[in-house]
Amino acid sequence: MTYIGLQSLVTLISHIVYVLLAFWSLQGLKTDYWIKKYHIRQARVLYIMISIALGYTVSSFFIEFILSSQNLVQLFN
């Protein structure tokens, strides 16, 4: 496996894990007040979209942090 292929695999796994973690953590919020009656499907779609946005953002932050840390090591070599 090449370095780029391995990095892509780690990135995809990271995104999926953080999206699932964001979805799980959003389940802890009490959103009954915000959801209109008989609009459950729209609320589920909104949950999924917020989970994707939040999970992708957090995952991208950690990936960029790790890559920047690896590049910072090159400064001292």
XYZ file of N, CA and C in Angstrom:
231
model
N 0.848 -1.178 0.000
C 0.000 0.000 0.000
C 0.891 1.239 0.000
N 0.531 2.189 -0.808
C 1.318 3.414 -0.849
C 0.927 4.322 0.311
N 1.759 5.328 0.526
C 1.512 6.267 1.613
C 0.198 7.014 1.404
N -0.088 7.394 0.164
C -1.320 8.134 -0.127
C -2.548 7.257 0.104
N -2.454 5.985 -0.273
C -3.571 5.065 -0.049
C -3.832 4.850 1.423
N -2.763 4.718 2.200
C -2.910 4.536 3.640
C -3.481 5.780 4.296
N -3.017 6.942 3.849
C -3.539 8.193 4.395
C -5.021 8.356 4.056
N -5.429 7.972 2.874
C -6.838 8.056 2.481
C -7.696 7.119 3.317
N -7.195 5.923 3.575
C -7.924 4.966 4.401
C -8.105 5.491 5.820
N -7.044 6.041 6.392
C -7.128 6.599 7.749
C -8.084 7.781 7.782
N -8.068 8.607 6.753
C -8.968 9.761 6.691
C -10.422 9.317 6.620
N -10.730 8.336 5.773
C -12.105 7.843 5.669
C -12.591 7.224 6.971
N -11.749 6.424 7.590
C -12.132 5.806 8.867
C -12.339 6.872 9.926
N -11.469 7.869 9.948
C -11.606 8.953 10.926
C -12.912 9.712 10.729
N -13.227 10.034 9.481
C -14.479 10.753 9.212
C -15.688 9.943 9.664
N -15.709 8.667 9.342
C -16.847 7.822 9.723
C -16.975 7.718 11.238
N -15.850 7.519 11.909
C -15.888 7.391 13.371
C -16.392 8.679 14.020
N -15.902 9.822 13.561
C -16.325 11.074 14.183
C -17.766 11.451 13.823
N -18.235 11.070 12.646
C -19.651 11.304 12.315
C -20.537 10.458 13.220
N -20.172 9.202 13.409
C -20.950 8.335 14.310
C -20.892 8.841 15.751
N -19.736 9.319 16.169
C -19.600 9.871 17.519
C -20.445 11.128 17.686
N -20.477 11.972 16.656
C -21.306 13.180 16.710
C -22.788 12.816 16.749
N -23.189 11.819 15.960
C -24.585 11.378 15.973
C -24.971 10.841 17.335
N -24.096 10.035 17.917
C -24.349 9.476 19.255
C -24.451 10.580 20.295
N -23.570 11.566 20.221
C -23.594 12.626 21.227
C -24.797 13.549 21.057
N -25.265 13.726 19.833
C -26.458 14.551 19.621
C -27.714 13.893 20.170
N -27.690 12.575 20.314
C -28.835 11.874 20.882
C -29.071 12.276 22.339
N -28.056 12.803 22.996
C -28.187 13.211 24.390
C -28.893 14.542 24.574
N -29.080 15.290 23.484
C -29.762 16.578 23.582
C -31.274 16.383 23.655
N -31.914 17.234 24.425
C -33.379 17.187 24.515
C -33.926 18.149 23.459
N -34.326 17.586 22.343
C -34.783 18.402 21.215
C -36.292 18.335 21.004
N -36.997 17.818 21.976
C -38.450 17.688 21.829
C -39.129 19.043 21.627
N -38.544 20.095 22.160
C -39.149 21.414 22.065
C -39.005 21.997 20.663
N -37.989 21.564 19.919
C -37.709 22.144 18.610
C -38.420 21.427 17.481
N -38.847 20.206 17.703
C -39.436 19.404 16.637
C -40.951 19.606 16.621
N -41.457 19.964 15.460
C -42.898 20.107 15.316
C -43.545 18.731 15.277
N -44.790 18.696 15.661
C -45.541 17.447 15.646
C -45.657 16.941 14.205
N -45.453 15.636 14.019
C -45.541 14.950 12.736
C -44.424 15.340 11.760
N -43.312 15.850 12.261
C -42.169 16.185 11.411
C -40.934 15.386 11.851
N -41.127 14.119 12.105
C -40.051 13.261 12.601
C -39.003 13.010 11.521
N -39.434 12.811 10.282
C -38.475 12.556 9.199
C -37.545 13.737 8.991
N -38.096 14.933 8.995
C -37.267 16.120 8.825
C -36.276 16.253 9.981
N -36.714 15.929 11.177
C -35.828 16.007 12.335
C -34.693 14.995 12.221
N -34.989 13.791 11.726
C -33.946 12.768 11.554
C -32.935 13.192 10.496
N -33.425 13.747 9.408
C -32.519 14.227 8.356
C -31.637 15.346 8.896
N -32.223 16.241 9.681
C -31.448 17.326 10.282
C -30.401 16.767 11.235
N -30.751 15.768 12.039
C -29.785 15.116 12.931
C -28.619 14.552 12.138
N -28.922 13.884 11.037
C -27.871 13.275 10.223
C -26.990 14.353 9.601
N -27.581 15.403 9.099
C -26.802 16.470 8.479
C -25.921 17.193 9.497
N -26.452 17.451 10.667
C -25.643 18.087 11.713
C -24.527 17.149 12.154
N -24.821 15.867 12.240
C -23.797 14.892 12.619
C -22.678 14.836 11.593
N -23.032 14.869 10.327
C -22.022 14.837 9.269
C -21.168 16.101 9.316
N -21.800 17.246 9.449
C -21.053 18.503 9.482
C -20.128 18.567 10.694
N -20.638 18.208 11.843
C -19.840 18.262 13.067
C -18.734 17.215 13.050
N -19.066 15.993 12.647
C -18.074 14.925 12.607
C -16.971 15.195 11.604
N -17.328 15.698 10.430
C -16.331 16.018 9.412
C -15.406 17.134 9.889
N -15.958 18.136 10.525
C -15.149 19.253 11.010
C -14.162 18.811 12.079
N -14.628 18.033 13.039
C -13.755 17.556 14.111
C -12.697 16.609 13.552
N -13.092 15.721 12.664
C -12.150 14.788 12.056
C -11.089 15.529 11.249
N -11.495 16.512 10.477
C -10.539 17.298 9.691
C -9.567 18.044 10.600
N -10.065 18.550 11.706
C -9.190 19.235 12.653
C -8.108 18.295 13.173
N -8.502 17.105 13.607
C -7.526 16.178 14.161
C -6.547 15.679 13.101
N -7.017 15.439 11.896
C -6.120 15.001 10.831
C -5.115 16.097 10.496
N -5.580 17.325 10.380
C -4.672 18.440 10.109
C -3.690 18.651 11.257
N -4.145 18.454 12.476
C -3.267 18.597 13.633
C -2.154 17.556 13.595
N -2.510 16.309 13.275
C -1.514 15.238 13.205
C -0.533 15.495 12.067
N -1.033 15.896 10.897
C -0.146 16.172 9.772
C 0.772 17.354 10.049
N 0.246 18.380 10.694
C 1.075 19.527 11.049
C 2.132 19.141 12.068
N 1.789 18.271 12.992
C 2.769 17.804 13.972
C 3.877 17.014 13.291
N 3.515 16.189 12.313
C 4.525 15.439 11.570
C 5.424 16.372 10.767
N 4.853 17.405 10.182
C 5.652 18.371 9.429
C 6.528 19.218 10.332
N 6.068 19.456 11.548
C 6.853 20.236 12.490
C 8.129 19.498 12.891
N 8.067 18.177 12.946
C 9.242 17.372 13.252
C 10.303 17.580 12.184
N 9.886 17.774 10.936
C 10.826 17.998 9.843
C 11.598 19.291 10.013
N 11.061 20.225 10.756
C 11.732 21.490 10.999
C 12.993 21.304 11.836
N 12.984 20.349 12.729
C 14.101 20.149 13.637
C 15.092 19.091 13.152
N 14.824 18.480 12.007
C 15.765 17.473 11.461
C 16.780 18.090 10.550
